[in-house]
Amino acid sequence: MAASSQSHASGAKDLSGAYAEDLSLYQEKFRRRLPESLDDLRGPAQGVVDLPLHVAWSGMTSYDLSRPRQRMGLYRTVLHEGLRDDLLRYLNQSLLLQMWPVLRTLVGRTVRTVWEDAFPQLAARAREAA
């Protein structure tokens, strides 16, 4: 019985180590996509944006920036699925800063953490809005 308990405890330890490694790789995936600076985000601030299929592969592909829900959906999709060039092309620094207090609640924890760690002004915007 003791050997079984030891084996189970060891297996749980291995799983938590594997989980930490997976999480680290997942975070790195998003870190590699980050722009050098939020100033590099020069995407449109108005109009209709059509995302390519490699970004919007499972849903809407066209977003009207004058509609707040669509604008939020666009940013959520690009933050999760976009590559670095997509971030630069479709995200706008002013809109991102404006929307961040709400947007941060709509993206996954990993995306939120990676962006706020890289750009403290985003975390500050969230604190200001609270």
mmCIF file with all atom_site columns, N, CA and C in Angstrom, residues 27-100:
data_model
loop_
_atom_site.group_PDB
_atom_site.id
_atom_site.type_symbol
_atom_site.label_atom_id
_atom_site.label_alt_id
_atom_site.label_comp_id
_atom_site.label_asym_id
_atom_site.label_entity_id
_atom_site.label_seq_id
_atom_site.pdbx_PDB_ins_code
_atom_site.Cartn_x
_atom_site.Cartn_y
_atom_site.Cartn_z
_atom_site.occupancy
_atom_site.B_iso_or_equiv
_atom_site.pdbx_formal_charge
_atom_site.auth_seq_id
_atom_site.auth_comp_id
_atom_site.auth_asym_id
_atom_site.auth_atom_id
_atom_site.pdbx_PDB_model_num
ATOM 1   N N  . GLN A 1 27  ? 2.753   30.833 -22.049 1.00 0.00 ? 27  GLN A N  1
ATOM 2   C CA . GLN A 1 27  ? 3.067   32.250 -21.831 1.00 0.00 ? 27  GLN A CA 1
ATOM 3   C C  . GLN A 1 27  ? 4.102   32.731 -22.842 1.00 0.00 ? 27  GLN A C  1
ATOM 4   N N  . GLU A 1 28  ? 5.103   31.909 -23.100 1.00 0.00 ? 28  GLU A N  1
ATOM 5   C CA . GLU A 1 28  ? 6.156   32.288 -24.049 1.00 0.00 ? 28  GLU A CA 1
ATOM 6   C C  . GLU A 1 28  ? 5.585   32.489 -25.450 1.00 0.00 ? 28  GLU A C  1
ATOM 7   N N  . LYS A 1 29  ? 4.602   31.689 -25.812 1.00 0.00 ? 29  LYS A N  1
ATOM 8   C CA . LYS A 1 29  ? 3.943   31.836 -27.118 1.00 0.00 ? 29  LYS A CA 1
ATOM 9   C C  . LYS A 1 29  ? 3.403   33.255 -27.276 1.00 0.00 ? 29  LYS A C  1
ATOM 10  N N  . PHE A 1 30  ? 2.774   33.783 -26.239 1.00 0.00 ? 30  PHE A N  1
ATOM 11  C CA . PHE A 1 30  ? 2.216   35.132 -26.318 1.00 0.00 ? 30  PHE A CA 1
ATOM 12  C C  . PHE A 1 30  ? 3.294   36.201 -26.167 1.00 0.00 ? 30  PHE A C  1
ATOM 13  N N  . ARG A 1 31  ? 4.314   35.946 -25.363 1.00 0.00 ? 31  ARG A N  1
ATOM 14  C CA . ARG A 1 31  ? 5.401   36.919 -25.202 1.00 0.00 ? 31  ARG A CA 1
ATOM 15  C C  . ARG A 1 31  ? 6.114   37.171 -26.520 1.00 0.00 ? 31  ARG A C  1
ATOM 16  N N  . ARG A 1 32  ? 6.341   36.105 -27.296 1.00 0.00 ? 32  ARG A N  1
ATOM 17  C CA . ARG A 1 32  ? 7.051   36.244 -28.570 1.00 0.00 ? 32  ARG A CA 1
ATOM 18  C C  . ARG A 1 32  ? 6.292   37.110 -29.564 1.00 0.00 ? 32  ARG A C  1
ATOM 19  N N  . ARG A 1 33  ? 4.997   37.218 -29.398 1.00 0.00 ? 33  ARG A N  1
ATOM 20  C CA . ARG A 1 33  ? 4.169   37.982 -30.332 1.00 0.00 ? 33  ARG A CA 1
ATOM 21  C C  . ARG A 1 33  ? 4.077   39.461 -29.974 1.00 0.00 ? 33  ARG A C  1
ATOM 22  N N  . LEU A 1 34  ? 4.481   39.819 -28.773 1.00 0.00 ? 34  LEU A N  1
ATOM 23  C CA . LEU A 1 34  ? 4.306   41.191 -28.302 1.00 0.00 ? 34  LEU A CA 1
ATOM 24  C C  . LEU A 1 34  ? 5.050   42.206 -29.158 1.00 0.00 ? 34  LEU A C  1
ATOM 25  N N  . PRO A 1 35  ? 4.467   43.374 -29.322 1.00 0.00 ? 35  PRO A N  1
ATOM 26  C CA . PRO A 1 35  ? 5.210   44.453 -29.992 1.00 0.00 ? 35  PRO A CA 1
ATOM 27  C C  . PRO A 1 35  ? 6.311   44.960 -29.060 1.00 0.00 ? 35  PRO A C  1
ATOM 28  N N  . GLU A 1 36  ? 7.267   45.661 -29.624 1.00 0.00 ? 36  GLU A N  1
ATOM 29  C CA . GLU A 1 36  ? 8.331   46.254 -28.809 1.00 0.00 ? 36  GLU A CA 1
ATOM 30  C C  . GLU A 1 36  ? 7.746   47.285 -27.847 1.00 0.00 ? 36  GLU A C  1
ATOM 31  N N  . SER A 1 37  ? 6.751   48.021 -28.338 1.00 0.00 ? 37  SER A N  1
ATOM 32  C CA . SER A 1 37  ? 6.139   49.100 -27.570 1.00 0.00 ? 37  SER A CA 1
ATOM 33  C C  . SER A 1 37  ? 4.668   49.218 -27.972 1.00 0.00 ? 37  SER A C  1
ATOM 34  N N  . LEU A 1 38  ? 3.859   49.747 -27.074 1.00 0.00 ? 38  LEU A N  1
ATOM 35  C CA . LEU A 1 38  ? 2.464   50.001 -27.450 1.00 0.00 ? 38  LEU A CA 1
ATOM 36  C C  . LEU A 1 38  ? 2.382   51.048 -28.559 1.00 0.00 ? 38  LEU A C  1
ATOM 37  N N  . ASP A 1 39  ? 3.405   51.889 -28.678 1.00 0.00 ? 39  ASP A N  1
ATOM 38  C CA . ASP A 1 39  ? 3.445   52.886 -29.756 1.00 0.00 ? 39  ASP A CA 1
ATOM 39  C C  . ASP A 1 39  ? 3.428   52.235 -31.135 1.00 0.00 ? 39  ASP A C  1
ATOM 40  N N  . ASP A 1 40  ? 3.829   50.964 -31.205 1.00 0.00 ? 40  ASP A N  1
ATOM 41  C CA . ASP A 1 40  ? 3.856   50.249 -32.480 1.00 0.00 ? 40  ASP A CA 1
ATOM 42  C C  . ASP A 1 40  ? 2.464   49.822 -32.946 1.00 0.00 ? 40  ASP A C  1
ATOM 43  N N  . LEU A 1 41  ? 1.482   49.916 -32.056 1.00 0.00 ? 41  LEU A N  1
ATOM 44  C CA . LEU A 1 41  ? 0.108   49.505 -32.399 1.00 0.00 ? 41  LEU A CA 1
ATOM 45  C C  . LEU A 1 41  ? -0.575  50.657 -33.113 1.00 0.00 ? 41  LEU A C  1
ATOM 46  N N  . ARG A 1 42  ? -0.551  50.591 -34.441 1.00 0.00 ? 42  ARG A N  1
ATOM 47  C CA . ARG A 1 42  ? -1.070  51.692 -35.260 1.00 0.00 ? 42  ARG A CA 1
ATOM 48  C C  . ARG A 1 42  ? -2.232  51.252 -36.133 1.00 0.00 ? 42  ARG A C  1
ATOM 49  N N  . GLY A 1 43  ? -3.003  50.280 -35.630 1.00 0.00 ? 43  GLY A N  1
ATOM 50  C CA . GLY A 1 43  ? -4.148  49.786 -36.383 1.00 0.00 ? 43  GLY A CA 1
ATOM 51  C C  . GLY A 1 43  ? -5.238  50.826 -36.477 1.00 0.00 ? 43  GLY A C  1
ATOM 52  N N  . PRO A 1 44  ? -6.277  50.514 -37.214 1.00 0.00 ? 44  PRO A N  1
ATOM 53  C CA . PRO A 1 44  ? -7.360  51.474 -37.423 1.00 0.00 ? 44  PRO A CA 1
ATOM 54  C C  . PRO A 1 44  ? -8.106  51.786 -36.124 1.00 0.00 ? 44  PRO A C  1
ATOM 55  N N  . ALA A 1 45  ? -8.618  53.022 -36.054 1.00 0.00 ? 45  ALA A N  1
ATOM 56  C CA . ALA A 1 45  ? -9.420  53.450 -34.909 1.00 0.00 ? 45  ALA A CA 1
ATOM 57  C C  . ALA A 1 45  ? -10.886 53.585 -35.300 1.00 0.00 ? 45  ALA A C  1
ATOM 58  N N  . GLN A 1 46  ? -11.165 53.457 -36.579 1.00 0.00 ? 46  GLN A N  1
ATOM 59  C CA . GLN A 1 46  ? -12.545 53.547 -37.057 1.00 0.00 ? 46  GLN A CA 1
ATOM 60  C C  . GLN A 1 46  ? -12.684 52.752 -38.343 1.00 0.00 ? 46  GLN A C  1
ATOM 61  N N  . GLY A 1 47  ? -13.935 52.555 -38.732 1.00 0.00 ? 47  GLY A N  1
ATOM 62  C CA . GLY A 1 47  ? -14.199 51.808 -39.960 1.00 0.00 ? 47  GLY A CA 1
ATOM 63  C C  . GLY A 1 47  ? -14.470 50.339 -39.690 1.00 0.00 ? 47  GLY A C  1
ATOM 64  N N  . VAL A 1 48  ? -14.462 49.574 -40.772 1.00 0.00 ? 48  VAL A N  1
ATOM 65  C CA . VAL A 1 48  ? -14.704 48.141 -40.691 1.00 0.00 ? 48  VAL A CA 1
ATOM 66  C C  . VAL A 1 48  ? -13.376 47.430 -40.916 1.00 0.00 ? 48  VAL A C  1
ATOM 67  N N  . VAL A 1 49  ? -13.090 46.457 -40.072 1.00 0.00 ? 49  VAL A N  1
ATOM 68  C CA . VAL A 1 49  ? -11.852 45.693 -40.156 1.00 0.00 ? 49  VAL A CA 1
ATOM 69  C C  . VAL A 1 49  ? -12.198 44.260 -40.538 1.00 0.00 ? 49  VAL A C  1
ATOM 70  N N  . ASP A 1 50  ? -11.536 43.763 -41.562 1.00 0.00 ? 50  ASP A N  1
ATOM 71  C CA . ASP A 1 50  ? -11.701 42.371 -41.990 1.00 0.00 ? 50  ASP A CA 1
ATOM 72  C C  . ASP A 1 50  ? -10.440 41.607 -41.606 1.00 0.00 ? 50  ASP A C  1
ATOM 73  N N  . LEU A 1 51  ? -10.625 40.624 -40.722 1.00 0.00 ? 51  LEU A N  1
ATOM 74  C CA . LEU A 1 51  ? -9.489  39.812 -40.276 1.00 0.00 ? 51  LEU A CA 1
ATOM 75  C C  . LEU A 1 51  ? -9.261  38.642 -41.223 1.00 0.00 ? 51  LEU A C  1
ATOM 76  N N  . PRO A 1 52  ? -8.004  38.272 -41.407 1.00 0.00 ? 52  PRO A N  1
ATOM 77  C CA . PRO A 1 52  ? -7.705  37.082 -42.217 1.00 0.00 ? 52  PRO A CA 1
ATOM 78  C C  . PRO A 1 52  ? -8.119  35.812 -41.469 1.00 0.00 ? 52  PRO A C  1
ATOM 79  N N  . LEU A 1 53  ? -8.294  34.731 -42.201 1.00 0.00 ? 53  LEU A N  1
ATOM 80  C CA . LEU A 1 53  ? -8.761  33.483 -41.608 1.00 0.00 ? 53  LEU A CA 1
ATOM 81  C C  . LEU A 1 53  ? -7.788  32.877 -40.600 1.00 0.00 ? 53  LEU A C  1
ATOM 82  N N  . HIS A 1 54  ? -6.491  33.154 -40.716 1.00 0.00 ? 54  HIS A N  1
ATOM 83  C CA . HIS A 1 54  ? -5.568  32.583 -39.725 1.00 0.00 ? 54  HIS A CA 1
ATOM 84  C C  . HIS A 1 54  ? -5.744  33.245 -38.353 1.00 0.00 ? 54  HIS A C  1
ATOM 85  N N  . VAL A 1 55  ? -6.427  34.383 -38.303 1.00 0.00 ? 55  VAL A N  1
ATOM 86  C CA . VAL A 1 55  ? -6.726  35.042 -37.030 1.00 0.00 ? 55  VAL A CA 1
ATOM 87  C C  . VAL A 1 55  ? -8.162  34.735 -36.604 1.00 0.00 ? 55  VAL A C  1
ATOM 88  N N  . ALA A 1 56  ? -9.094  34.943 -37.498 1.00 0.00 ? 56  ALA A N  1
ATOM 89  C CA . ALA A 1 56  ? -10.521 34.739 -37.192 1.00 0.00 ? 56  ALA A CA 1
ATOM 90  C C  . ALA A 1 56  ? -10.972 33.442 -37.847 1.00 0.00 ? 56  ALA A C  1
ATOM 91  N N  . TRP A 1 57  ? -10.476 32.339 -37.342 1.00 0.00 ? 57  TRP A N  1
ATOM 92  C CA . TRP A 1 57  ? -10.705 31.036 -37.972 1.00 0.00 ? 57  TRP A CA 1
ATOM 93  C C  . TRP A 1 57  ? -12.006 30.389 -37.545 1.00 0.00 ? 57  TRP A C  1
ATOM 94  N N  . SER A 1 58  ? -12.662 30.911 -36.512 1.00 0.00 ? 58  SER A N  1
ATOM 95  C CA . SER A 1 58  ? -13.879 30.232 -36.062 1.00 0.00 ? 58  SER A CA 1
ATOM 96  C C  . SER A 1 58  ? -14.974 31.210 -35.667 1.00 0.00 ? 58  SER A C  1
ATOM 97  N N  . GLY A 1 59  ? -15.328 32.071 -36.569 1.00 0.00 ? 59  GLY A N  1
ATOM 98  C CA . GLY A 1 59  ? -16.383 33.019 -36.229 1.00 0.00 ? 59  GLY A CA 1
ATOM 99  C C  . GLY A 1 59  ? -16.374 34.201 -37.162 1.00 0.00 ? 59  GLY A C  1
ATOM 100 N N  . MET A 1 60  ? -16.746 35.344 -36.596 1.00 0.00 ? 60  MET A N  1
ATOM 101 C CA . MET A 1 60  ? -16.805 36.577 -37.381 1.00 0.00 ? 60  MET A CA 1
ATOM 102 C C  . MET A 1 60  ? -15.436 36.911 -37.957 1.00 0.00 ? 60  MET A C  1
ATOM 103 N N  . THR A 1 61  ? -15.452 37.490 -39.140 1.00 0.00 ? 61  THR A N  1
ATOM 104 C CA . THR A 1 61  ? -14.196 37.954 -39.729 1.00 0.00 ? 61  THR A CA 1
ATOM 105 C C  . THR A 1 61  ? -14.232 39.455 -39.984 1.00 0.00 ? 61  THR A C  1
ATOM 106 N N  . SER A 1 62  ? -15.416 40.063 -39.925 1.00 0.00 ? 62  SER A N  1
ATOM 107 C CA . SER A 1 62  ? -15.565 41.483 -40.209 1.00 0.00 ? 62  SER A CA 1
ATOM 108 C C  . SER A 1 62  ? -16.130 42.182 -38.972 1.00 0.00 ? 62  SER A C  1
ATOM 109 N N  . TYR A 1 63  ? -15.468 43.275 -38.568 1.00 0.00 ? 63  TYR A N  1
ATOM 110 C CA . TYR A 1 63  ? -15.818 43.979 -37.335 1.00 0.00 ? 63  TYR A CA 1
ATOM 111 C C  . TYR A 1 63  ? -15.955 45.479 -37.608 1.00 0.00 ? 63  TYR A C  1
ATOM 112 N N  . ASP A 1 64  ? -17.049 46.055 -37.156 1.00 0.00 ? 64  ASP A N  1
ATOM 113 C CA . ASP A 1 64  ? -17.289 47.494 -37.271 1.00 0.00 ? 64  ASP A CA 1
ATOM 114 C C  . ASP A 1 64  ? -16.810 48.155 -35.983 1.00 0.00 ? 64  ASP A C  1
ATOM 115 N N  . LEU A 1 65  ? -15.758 48.954 -36.076 1.00 0.00 ? 65  LEU A N  1
ATOM 116 C CA . LEU A 1 65  ? -15.161 49.565 -34.895 1.00 0.00 ? 65  LEU A CA 1
ATOM 117 C C  . LEU A 1 65  ? -16.065 50.597 -34.224 1.00 0.00 ? 65  LEU A C  1
ATOM 118 N N  . SER A 1 66  ? -17.119 51.032 -34.901 1.00 0.00 ? 66  SER A N  1
ATOM 119 C CA . SER A 1 66  ? -18.041 51.977 -34.275 1.00 0.00 ? 66  SER A CA 1
ATOM 120 C C  . SER A 1 66  ? -19.008 51.267 -33.324 1.00 0.00 ? 66  SER A C  1
ATOM 121 N N  . ARG A 1 67  ? -19.015 49.951 -33.363 1.00 0.00 ? 67  ARG A N  1
ATOM 122 C CA . ARG A 1 67  ? -19.894 49.159 -32.498 1.00 0.00 ? 67  ARG A CA 1
ATOM 123 C C  . ARG A 1 67  ? -19.059 48.569 -31.358 1.00 0.00 ? 67  ARG A C  1
ATOM 124 N N  . PRO A 1 68  ? -19.291 49.025 -30.126 1.00 0.00 ? 68  PRO A N  1
ATOM 125 C CA . PRO A 1 68  ? -18.437 48.625 -28.996 1.00 0.00 ? 68  PRO A CA 1
ATOM 126 C C  . PRO A 1 68  ? -18.271 47.111 -28.819 1.00 0.00 ? 68  PRO A C  1
ATOM 127 N N  . ARG A 1 69  ? -19.325 46.346 -28.963 1.00 0.00 ? 69  ARG A N  1
ATOM 128 C CA . ARG A 1 69  ? -19.197 44.887 -28.792 1.00 0.00 ? 69  ARG A CA 1
ATOM 129 C C  . ARG A 1 69  ? -18.340 44.271 -29.891 1.00 0.00 ? 69  ARG A C  1
ATOM 130 N N  . GLN A 1 70  ? -18.497 44.752 -31.113 1.00 0.00 ? 70  GLN A N  1
ATOM 131 C CA . GLN A 1 70  ? -17.673 44.233 -32.209 1.00 0.00 ? 70  GLN A CA 1
ATOM 132 C C  . GLN A 1 70  ? -16.213 44.646 -32.026 1.00 0.00 ? 70  GLN A C  1
ATOM 133 N N  . ARG A 1 71  ? -16.010 45.888 -31.591 1.00 0.00 ? 71  ARG A N  1
ATOM 134 C CA . ARG A 1 71  ? -14.640 46.359 -31.347 1.00 0.00 ? 71  ARG A CA 1
ATOM 135 C C  . ARG A 1 71  ? -13.975 45.496 -30.273 1.00 0.00 ? 71  ARG A C  1
ATOM 136 N N  . MET A 1 72  ? -14.699 45.202 -29.198 1.00 0.00 ? 72  MET A N  1
ATOM 137 C CA . MET A 1 72  ? -14.172 44.369 -28.121 1.00 0.00 ? 72  MET A CA 1
ATOM 138 C C  . MET A 1 72  ? -13.886 42.949 -28.633 1.00 0.00 ? 72  MET A C  1
ATOM 139 N N  . GLY A 1 73  ? -14.780 42.428 -29.459 1.00 0.00 ? 73  GLY A N  1
ATOM 140 C CA . GLY A 1 73  ? -14.586 41.101 -30.037 1.00 0.00 ? 73  GLY A CA 1
ATOM 141 C C  . GLY A 1 73  ? -13.362 41.028 -30.930 1.00 0.00 ? 73  GLY A C  1
ATOM 142 N N  . LEU A 1 74  ? -13.166 42.060 -31.726 1.00 0.00 ? 74  LEU A N  1
ATOM 143 C CA . LEU A 1 74  ? -11.986 42.132 -32.590 1.00 0.00 ? 74  LEU A CA 1
ATOM 144 C C  . LEU A 1 74  ? -10.709 42.087 -31.755 1.00 0.00 ? 74  LEU A C  1
ATOM 145 N N  . TYR A 1 75  ? -10.646 42.914 -30.732 1.00 0.00 ? 75  TYR A N  1
ATOM 146 C CA . TYR A 1 75  ? -9.438  42.980 -29.916 1.00 0.00 ? 75  TYR A CA 1
ATOM 147 C C  . TYR A 1 75  ? -9.198  41.670 -29.172 1.00 0.00 ? 75  TYR A C  1
ATOM 148 N N  . ARG A 1 76  ? -10.243 41.077 -28.664 1.00 0.00 ? 76  ARG A N  1
ATOM 149 C CA . ARG A 1 76  ? -10.112 39.796 -27.968 1.00 0.00 ? 76  ARG A CA 1
ATOM 150 C C  . ARG A 1 76  ? -9.568  38.727 -28.928 1.00 0.00 ? 76  ARG A C  1
ATOM 151 N N  . THR A 1 77  ? -10.115 38.687 -30.130 1.00 0.00 ? 77  THR A N  1
ATOM 152 C CA . THR A 1 77  ? -9.678  37.707 -31.123 1.00 0.00 ? 77  THR A CA 1
ATOM 153 C C  . THR A 1 77  ? -8.225  37.933 -31.524 1.00 0.00 ? 77  THR A C  1
ATOM 154 N N  . VAL A 1 78  ? -7.867  39.171 -31.806 1.00 0.00 ? 78  VAL A N  1
ATOM 155 C CA . VAL A 1 78  ? -6.498  39.465 -32.241 1.00 0.00 ? 78  VAL A CA 1
ATOM 156 C C  . VAL A 1 78  ? -5.500  39.181 -31.116 1.00 0.00 ? 78  VAL A C  1
ATOM 157 N N  . LEU A 1 79  ? -5.837  39.527 -29.887 1.00 0.00 ? 79  LEU A N  1
ATOM 158 C CA . LEU A 1 79  ? -4.924  39.265 -28.774 1.00 0.00 ? 79  LEU A CA 1
ATOM 159 C C  . LEU A 1 79  ? -4.670  37.770 -28.593 1.00 0.00 ? 79  LEU A C  1
ATOM 160 N N  . HIS A 1 80  ? -5.697  36.967 -28.798 1.00 0.00 ? 80  HIS A N  1
ATOM 161 C CA . HIS A 1 80  ? -5.546  35.523 -28.621 1.00 0.00 ? 80  HIS A CA 1
ATOM 162 C C  . HIS A 1 80  ? -4.944  34.819 -29.834 1.00 0.00 ? 80  HIS A C  1
ATOM 163 N N  . GLU A 1 81  ? -5.340  35.221 -31.018 1.00 0.00 ? 81  GLU A N  1
ATOM 164 C CA . GLU A 1 81  ? -4.987  34.459 -32.220 1.00 0.00 ? 81  GLU A CA 1
ATOM 165 C C  . GLU A 1 81  ? -3.974  35.132 -33.134 1.00 0.00 ? 81  GLU A C  1
ATOM 166 N N  . GLY A 1 82  ? -3.805  36.428 -32.984 1.00 0.00 ? 82  GLY A N  1
ATOM 167 C CA . GLY A 1 82  ? -2.945  37.153 -33.903 1.00 0.00 ? 82  GLY A CA 1
ATOM 168 C C  . GLY A 1 82  ? -1.462  36.925 -33.679 1.00 0.00 ? 82  GLY A C  1
ATOM 169 N N  . LEU A 1 83  ? -0.722  36.967 -34.760 1.00 0.00 ? 83  LEU A N  1
ATOM 170 C CA . LEU A 1 83  ? 0.738   36.944 -34.706 1.00 0.00 ? 83  LEU A CA 1
ATOM 171 C C  . LEU A 1 83  ? 1.220   38.382 -34.512 1.00 0.00 ? 83  LEU A C  1
ATOM 172 N N  . ARG A 1 84  ? 2.511   38.570 -34.329 1.00 0.00 ? 84  ARG A N  1
ATOM 173 C CA . ARG A 1 84  ? 3.034   39.922 -34.073 1.00 0.00 ? 84  ARG A CA 1
ATOM 174 C C  . ARG A 1 84  ? 2.590   40.918 -35.158 1.00 0.00 ? 84  ARG A C  1
ATOM 175 N N  . ASP A 1 85  ? 2.721   40.543 -36.415 1.00 0.00 ? 85  ASP A N  1
ATOM 176 C CA . ASP A 1 85  ? 2.317   41.454 -37.495 1.00 0.00 ? 85  ASP A CA 1
ATOM 177 C C  . ASP A 1 85  ? 0.831   41.785 -37.433 1.00 0.00 ? 85  ASP A C  1
ATOM 178 N N  . ASP A 1 86  ? 0.018   40.822 -37.010 1.00 0.00 ? 86  ASP A N  1
ATOM 179 C CA . ASP A 1 86  ? -1.422  41.065 -36.874 1.00 0.00 ? 86  ASP A CA 1
ATOM 180 C C  . ASP A 1 86  ? -1.694  42.058 -35.749 1.00 0.00 ? 86  ASP A C  1
ATOM 181 N N  . LEU A 1 87  ? -0.973  41.923 -34.644 1.00 0.00 ? 87  LEU A N  1
ATOM 182 C CA . LEU A 1 87  ? -1.139  42.861 -33.532 1.00 0.00 ? 87  LEU A CA 1
ATOM 183 C C  . LEU A 1 87  ? -0.838  44.281 -33.990 1.00 0.00 ? 87  LEU A C  1
ATOM 184 N N  . LEU A 1 88  ? 0.256   44.436 -34.714 1.00 0.00 ? 88  LEU A N  1
ATOM 185 C CA . LEU A 1 88  ? 0.657   45.757 -35.200 1.00 0.00 ? 88  LEU A CA 1
ATOM 186 C C  . LEU A 1 88  ? -0.347  46.316 -36.205 1.00 0.00 ? 88  LEU A C  1
ATOM 187 N N  . ARG A 1 89  ? -0.881  45.447 -37.033 1.00 0.00 ? 89  ARG A N  1
ATOM 188 C CA . ARG A 1 89  ? -1.775  45.876 -38.110 1.00 0.00 ? 89  ARG A CA 1
ATOM 189 C C  . ARG A 1 89  ? -3.200  46.175 -37.648 1.00 0.00 ? 89  ARG A C  1
ATOM 190 N N  . TYR A 1 90  ? -3.714  45.418 -36.666 1.00 0.00 ? 90  TYR A N  1
ATOM 191 C CA . TYR A 1 90  ? -5.128  45.527 -36.315 1.00 0.00 ? 90  TYR A CA 1
ATOM 192 C C  . TYR A 1 90  ? -5.406  46.199 -34.983 1.00 0.00 ? 90  TYR A C  1
ATOM 193 N N  . LEU A 1 91  ? -4.413  46.317 -34.106 1.00 0.00 ? 91  LEU A N  1
ATOM 194 C CA . LEU A 1 91  ? -4.647  46.952 -32.817 1.00 0.00 ? 91  LEU A CA 1
ATOM 195 C C  . LEU A 1 91  ? -4.171  48.399 -32.847 1.00 0.00 ? 91  LEU A C  1
ATOM 196 N N  . ASN A 1 92  ? -4.907  49.239 -32.160 1.00 0.00 ? 92  ASN A N  1
ATOM 197 C CA . ASN A 1 92  ? -4.606  50.662 -32.075 1.00 0.00 ? 92  ASN A CA 1
ATOM 198 C C  . ASN A 1 92  ? -4.294  50.978 -30.612 1.00 0.00 ? 92  ASN A C  1
ATOM 199 N N  . GLN A 1 93  ? -3.168  51.617 -30.377 1.00 0.00 ? 93  GLN A N  1
ATOM 200 C CA . GLN A 1 93  ? -2.729  51.892 -29.006 1.00 0.00 ? 93  GLN A CA 1
ATOM 201 C C  . GLN A 1 93  ? -3.805  52.623 -28.196 1.00 0.00 ? 93  GLN A C  1
ATOM 202 N N  . SER A 1 94  ? -4.378  53.674 -28.731 1.00 0.00 ? 94  SER A N  1
ATOM 203 C CA . SER A 1 94  ? -5.373  54.459 -27.987 1.00 0.00 ? 94  SER A CA 1
ATOM 204 C C  . SER A 1 94  ? -6.598  53.621 -27.641 1.00 0.00 ? 94  SER A C  1
ATOM 205 N N  . LEU A 1 95  ? -7.080  52.856 -28.617 1.00 0.00 ? 95  LEU A N  1
ATOM 206 C CA . LEU A 1 95  ? -8.247  52.009 -28.354 1.00 0.00 ? 95  LEU A CA 1
ATOM 207 C C  . LEU A 1 95  ? -7.924  50.923 -27.327 1.00 0.00 ? 95  LEU A C  1
ATOM 208 N N  . LEU A 1 96  ? -6.740  50.323 -27.439 1.00 0.00 ? 96  LEU A N  1
ATOM 209 C CA . LEU A 1 96  ? -6.366  49.284 -26.489 1.00 0.00 ? 96  LEU A CA 1
ATOM 210 C C  . LEU A 1 96  ? -6.326  49.836 -25.066 1.00 0.00 ? 96  LEU A C  1
ATOM 211 N N  . LEU A 1 97  ? -5.704  50.986 -24.887 1.00 0.00 ? 97  LEU A N  1
ATOM 212 C CA . LEU A 1 97  ? -5.635  51.598 -23.556 1.00 0.00 ? 97  LEU A CA 1
ATOM 213 C C  . LEU A 1 97  ? -7.030  51.945 -23.036 1.00 0.00 ? 97  LEU A C  1
ATOM 214 N N  . GLN A 1 98  ? -7.852  52.480 -23.915 1.00 0.00 ? 98  GLN A N  1
ATOM 215 C CA . GLN A 1 98  ? -9.216  52.857 -23.533 1.00 0.00 ? 98  GLN A CA 1
ATOM 216 C C  . GLN A 1 98  ? -10.030 51.633 -23.111 1.00 0.00 ? 98  GLN A C  1
ATOM 217 N N  . MET A 1 99  ? -9.913  50.549 -23.852 1.00 0.00 ? 99  MET A N  1
ATOM 218 C CA . MET A 1 99  ? -10.736 49.359 -23.622 1.00 0.00 ? 99  MET A CA 1
ATOM 219 C C  . MET A 1 99  ? -10.162 48.405 -22.580 1.00 0.00 ? 99  MET A C  1
ATOM 220 N N  . TRP A 1 100 ? -8.880  48.534 -22.223 1.00 0.00 ? 100 TRP A N  1
ATOM 221 C CA . TRP A 1 100 ? -8.214  47.538 -21.410 1.00 0.00 ? 100 TRP A CA 1
ATOM 222 C C  . TRP A 1 100 ? -8.928  47.185 -20.099 1.00 0.00 ? 100 TRP A C  1
#
